Amino acid sequence: MATSVMHLFLFISVVSVMLSPAAYATPGTATFYTNYVPSACYGNHDSGVMIAAASDPLWNNGAICGKTFTVTCTGPTNPVPHPCTGKSVTVKIVDHCPGCGGTLDLSKEAFQTIANPVAGVIKIDYHI
């Protein structure tokens, strides 16, 4: 009996860990940009290419600077069929994109990791 309870507890623990990232994902949209420096968070400091800019609702007066987001393409927002690669990417927030037309404005390198750049704008799920 004790072994069965322990197995049940272990099973529930494993399932909870497997499902938890999906439970915290937030839907949004992503675009991409190509001029990375200067940035609103770090000025002329080069932060690499796996970076993103946050839209006004996420910006919070720059409090989001330096946070990392895992981003996954979930589908098209336009007639480009099947833009998603099936991969996810982790990006660091280094900039602000007021009026950028998406939730996150990814670097081109980050965008092309998760989607075909021809799509221009994609649906995403993201989490910190």
PDB file of C-alpha atoms in Angstrom:
ATOM      1  CA  MET A   1       0.000   0.000   0.000  1.00  0.00           C
ATOM      2  CA  ALA A   2       2.767   2.470   0.937  1.00  0.00           C
ATOM      3  CA  THR A   3       4.573   1.681  -2.328  1.00  0.00           C
ATOM      4  CA  SER A   4       1.421   2.376  -4.351  1.00  0.00           C
ATOM      5  CA  VAL A   5       0.939   5.730  -2.633  1.00  0.00           C
ATOM      6  CA  MET A   6       4.592   6.603  -3.246  1.00  0.00           C
ATOM      7  CA  HIS A   7       4.273   5.668  -6.944  1.00  0.00           C
ATOM      8  CA  LEU A   8       1.114   7.766  -7.248  1.00  0.00           C
ATOM      9  CA  PHE A   9       2.832  10.746  -5.613  1.00  0.00           C
ATOM     10  CA  LEU A  10       5.852  10.355  -7.935  1.00  0.00           C
ATOM     11  CA  PHE A  11       3.560  10.137 -10.983  1.00  0.00           C
ATOM     12  CA  ILE A  12       1.652  13.283  -9.967  1.00  0.00           C
ATOM     13  CA  SER A  13       4.923  15.133  -9.341  1.00  0.00           C
ATOM     14  CA  VAL A  14       6.322  14.233 -12.758  1.00  0.00           C
ATOM     15  CA  VAL A  15       3.094  15.183 -14.555  1.00  0.00           C
ATOM     16  CA  SER A  16       2.946  18.509 -12.693  1.00  0.00           C
ATOM     17  CA  VAL A  17       6.498  19.391 -13.726  1.00  0.00           C
ATOM     18  CA  MET A  18       5.817  18.424 -17.339  1.00  0.00           C
ATOM     19  CA  LEU A  19       2.646  20.501 -17.559  1.00  0.00           C
ATOM     20  CA  SER A  20       3.769  23.561 -15.616  1.00  0.00           C
ATOM     21  CA  PRO A  21       5.509  25.444 -18.473  1.00  0.00           C
ATOM     22  CA  ALA A  22       2.369  25.256 -20.588  1.00  0.00           C
ATOM     23  CA  ALA A  23       0.294  26.529 -17.696  1.00  0.00           C
ATOM     24  CA  TYR A  24       2.396  29.684 -17.435  1.00  0.00           C
ATOM     25  CA  ALA A  25       2.687  30.470 -21.157  1.00  0.00           C
ATOM     26  CA  THR A  26       1.166  33.745 -22.264  1.00  0.00           C
ATOM     27  CA  PRO A  27      -0.118  34.215 -25.817  1.00  0.00           C
ATOM     28  CA  GLY A  28       0.989  37.154 -27.912  1.00  0.00           C
ATOM     29  CA  THR A  29       2.521  38.123 -31.223  1.00  0.00           C
ATOM     30  CA  ALA A  30       6.080  38.674 -32.374  1.00  0.00           C
ATOM     31  CA  THR A  31       7.769  40.709 -35.078  1.00  0.00           C
ATOM     32  CA  PHE A  32      11.504  41.140 -35.711  1.00  0.00           C
ATOM     33  CA  TYR A  33      14.059  43.912 -36.077  1.00  0.00           C
ATOM     34  CA  THR A  34      17.687  44.158 -37.193  1.00  0.00           C
ATOM     35  CA  ASN A  35      19.321  47.223 -35.554  1.00  0.00           C
ATOM     36  CA  TYR A  36      20.308  46.112 -32.040  1.00  0.00           C
ATOM     37  CA  VAL A  37      22.479  48.950 -30.760  1.00  0.00           C
ATOM     38  CA  PRO A  38      21.824  51.310 -29.087  1.00  0.00           C
ATOM     39  CA  SER A  39      19.136  49.810 -26.900  1.00  0.00           C
ATOM     40  CA  ALA A  40      16.853  51.402 -24.312  1.00  0.00           C
ATOM     41  CA  CYS A  41      18.203  49.118 -21.581  1.00  0.00           C
ATOM     42  CA  TYR A  42      21.940  49.018 -22.261  1.00  0.00           C
ATOM     43  CA  GLY A  43      22.795  51.914 -24.561  1.00  0.00           C
ATOM     44  CA  ASN A  44      25.677  51.028 -26.883  1.00  0.00           C
ATOM     45  CA  HIS A  45      26.558  47.767 -25.083  1.00  0.00           C
ATOM     46  CA  ASP A  46      26.366  44.761 -27.435  1.00  0.00           C
ATOM     47  CA  SER A  47      24.063  42.156 -25.864  1.00  0.00           C
ATOM     48  CA  GLY A  48      24.459  39.531 -28.573  1.00  0.00           C
ATOM     49  CA  VAL A  49      21.771  38.441 -31.023  1.00  0.00           C
ATOM     50  CA  MET A  50      19.346  36.350 -28.970  1.00  0.00           C
ATOM     51  CA  ILE A  51      17.573  39.470 -27.761  1.00  0.00           C
ATOM     52  CA  ALA A  52      14.183  41.167 -27.896  1.00  0.00           C
ATOM     53  CA  ALA A  53      12.418  44.455 -27.383  1.00  0.00           C
ATOM     54  CA  ALA A  54       9.325  44.660 -25.179  1.00  0.00           C
ATOM     55  CA  SER A  55       6.092  46.323 -26.245  1.00  0.00           C
ATOM     56  CA  ASP A  56       4.456  49.064 -24.181  1.00  0.00           C
ATOM     57  CA  PRO A  57       2.287  46.683 -22.073  1.00  0.00           C
ATOM     58  CA  LEU A  58       5.402  44.737 -20.981  1.00  0.00           C
ATOM     59  CA  TRP A  59       7.861  47.636 -20.738  1.00  0.00           C
ATOM     60  CA  ASN A  60       6.891  48.892 -17.252  1.00  0.00           C
ATOM     61  CA  ASN A  61       9.309  51.860 -17.369  1.00  0.00           C
ATOM     62  CA  GLY A  62      12.212  49.528 -18.126  1.00  0.00           C
ATOM     63  CA  ALA A  63      11.672  47.165 -15.191  1.00  0.00           C
ATOM     64  CA  ILE A  64      11.683  44.280 -17.682  1.00  0.00           C
ATOM     65  CA  CYS A  65      15.244  45.010 -18.859  1.00  0.00           C
ATOM     66  CA  GLY A  66      17.459  41.941 -18.540  1.00  0.00           C
ATOM     67  CA  LYS A  67      14.613  39.458 -18.069  1.00  0.00           C
ATOM     68  CA  THR A  68      14.759  36.350 -20.229  1.00  0.00           C
ATOM     69  CA  PHE A  69      11.777  34.962 -22.075  1.00  0.00           C
ATOM     70  CA  THR A  70      11.311  31.593 -23.713  1.00  0.00           C
ATOM     71  CA  VAL A  71       9.330  32.134 -26.899  1.00  0.00           C
ATOM     72  CA  THR A  72       7.574  29.588 -29.120  1.00  0.00           C
ATOM     73  CA  CYS A  73       5.805  30.208 -32.422  1.00  0.00           C
ATOM     74  CA  THR A  74       2.219  28.927 -32.319  1.00  0.00           C
ATOM     75  CA  GLY A  75       0.961  29.948 -35.765  1.00  0.00           C
ATOM     76  CA  PRO A  76       0.553  32.526 -38.499  1.00  0.00           C
ATOM     77  CA  THR A  77      -1.129  35.915 -38.290  1.00  0.00           C
ATOM     78  CA  ASN A  78      -1.223  36.278 -42.068  1.00  0.00           C
ATOM     79  CA  PRO A  79      -1.513  34.053 -45.183  1.00  0.00           C
ATOM     80  CA  VAL A  80       2.021  32.584 -44.865  1.00  0.00           C
ATOM     81  CA  PRO A  81       1.262  28.891 -44.300  1.00  0.00           C
ATOM     82  CA  HIS A  82       3.052  26.970 -41.536  1.00  0.00           C
ATOM     83  CA  PRO A  83       5.617  29.603 -40.500  1.00  0.00           C
ATOM     84  CA  CYS A  84       6.679  27.821 -37.283  1.00  0.00           C
ATOM     85  CA  THR A  85       9.856  25.711 -37.064  1.00  0.00           C
ATOM     86  CA  GLY A  86       8.728  23.789 -33.976  1.00  0.00           C
ATOM     87  CA  LYS A  87      11.618  25.203 -31.924  1.00  0.00           C
ATOM     88  CA  SER A  88      11.663  27.601 -28.980  1.00  0.00           C
ATOM     89  CA  VAL A  89      14.178  30.341 -28.290  1.00  0.00           C
ATOM     90  CA  THR A  90      15.290  32.120 -25.131  1.00  0.00           C
ATOM     91  CA  VAL A  91      15.842  35.851 -25.504  1.00  0.00           C
ATOM     92  CA  LYS A  92      16.954  38.644 -23.206  1.00  0.00           C
ATOM     93  CA  ILE A  93      14.947  41.869 -23.115  1.00  0.00           C
ATOM     94  CA  VAL A  94      17.309  44.701 -24.066  1.00  0.00           C
ATOM     95  CA  ASP A  95      15.062  47.282 -25.669  1.00  0.00           C
ATOM     96  CA  HIS A  96      11.656  48.966 -25.825  1.00  0.00           C
ATOM     97  CA  CYS A  97       9.507  48.879 -28.956  1.00  0.00           C
ATOM     98  CA  PRO A  98       6.763  51.462 -28.586  1.00  0.00           C
ATOM     99  CA  GLY A  99       4.147  50.797 -31.233  1.00  0.00           C
ATOM    100  CA  CYS A 100       6.066  47.851 -32.712  1.00  0.00           C
ATOM    101  CA  GLY A 101       2.917  45.936 -33.616  1.00  0.00           C
ATOM    102  CA  GLY A 102       3.629  42.882 -31.487  1.00  0.00           C
ATOM    103  CA  THR A 103       4.087  41.768 -27.923  1.00  0.00           C
ATOM    104  CA  LEU A 104       7.780  41.112 -28.492  1.00  0.00           C
ATOM    105  CA  ASP A 105      10.050  42.414 -31.220  1.00  0.00           C
ATOM    106  CA  LEU A 106      12.650  39.667 -31.595  1.00  0.00           C
ATOM    107  CA  SER A 107      16.070  39.962 -33.163  1.00  0.00           C
ATOM    108  CA  LYS A 108      16.031  38.520 -36.673  1.00  0.00           C
ATOM    109  CA  GLU A 109      18.222  35.624 -35.496  1.00  0.00           C
ATOM    110  CA  ALA A 110      15.804  34.749 -32.682  1.00  0.00           C
ATOM    111  CA  PHE A 111      12.776  35.094 -34.964  1.00  0.00           C
ATOM    112  CA  GLN A 112      14.225  32.830 -37.654  1.00  0.00           C
ATOM    113  CA  THR A 113      14.985  30.192 -35.024  1.00  0.00           C
ATOM    114  CA  ILE A 114      11.251  29.806 -34.345  1.00  0.00           C
ATOM    115  CA  ALA A 115       9.664  30.935 -37.626  1.00  0.00           C
ATOM    116  CA  ASN A 116      10.118  31.789 -41.276  1.00  0.00           C
ATOM    117  CA  PRO A 117      11.031  35.516 -41.453  1.00  0.00           C
ATOM    118  CA  VAL A 118       8.814  35.869 -44.542  1.00  0.00           C
ATOM    119  CA  ALA A 119       5.849  35.614 -42.140  1.00  0.00           C
ATOM    120  CA  GLY A 120       6.805  38.981 -40.599  1.00  0.00           C
ATOM    121  CA  VAL A 121       4.382  38.650 -37.674  1.00  0.00           C
ATOM    122  CA  ILE A 122       3.568  35.402 -35.876  1.00  0.00           C
ATOM    123  CA  LYS A 123       1.487  34.183 -32.958  1.00  0.00           C
ATOM    124  CA  ILE A 124       3.589  33.154 -29.968  1.00  0.00           C
ATOM    125  CA  ASP A 125       3.478  31.764 -26.481  1.00  0.00           C
ATOM    126  CA  TYR A 126       6.076  33.156 -24.092  1.00  0.00           C
ATOM    127  CA  HIS A 127       7.063  32.787 -20.468  1.00  0.00           C
ATOM    128  CA  ILE A 128       9.717  34.143 -18.157  1.00  0.00           C
TER     129      ILE A 128
END
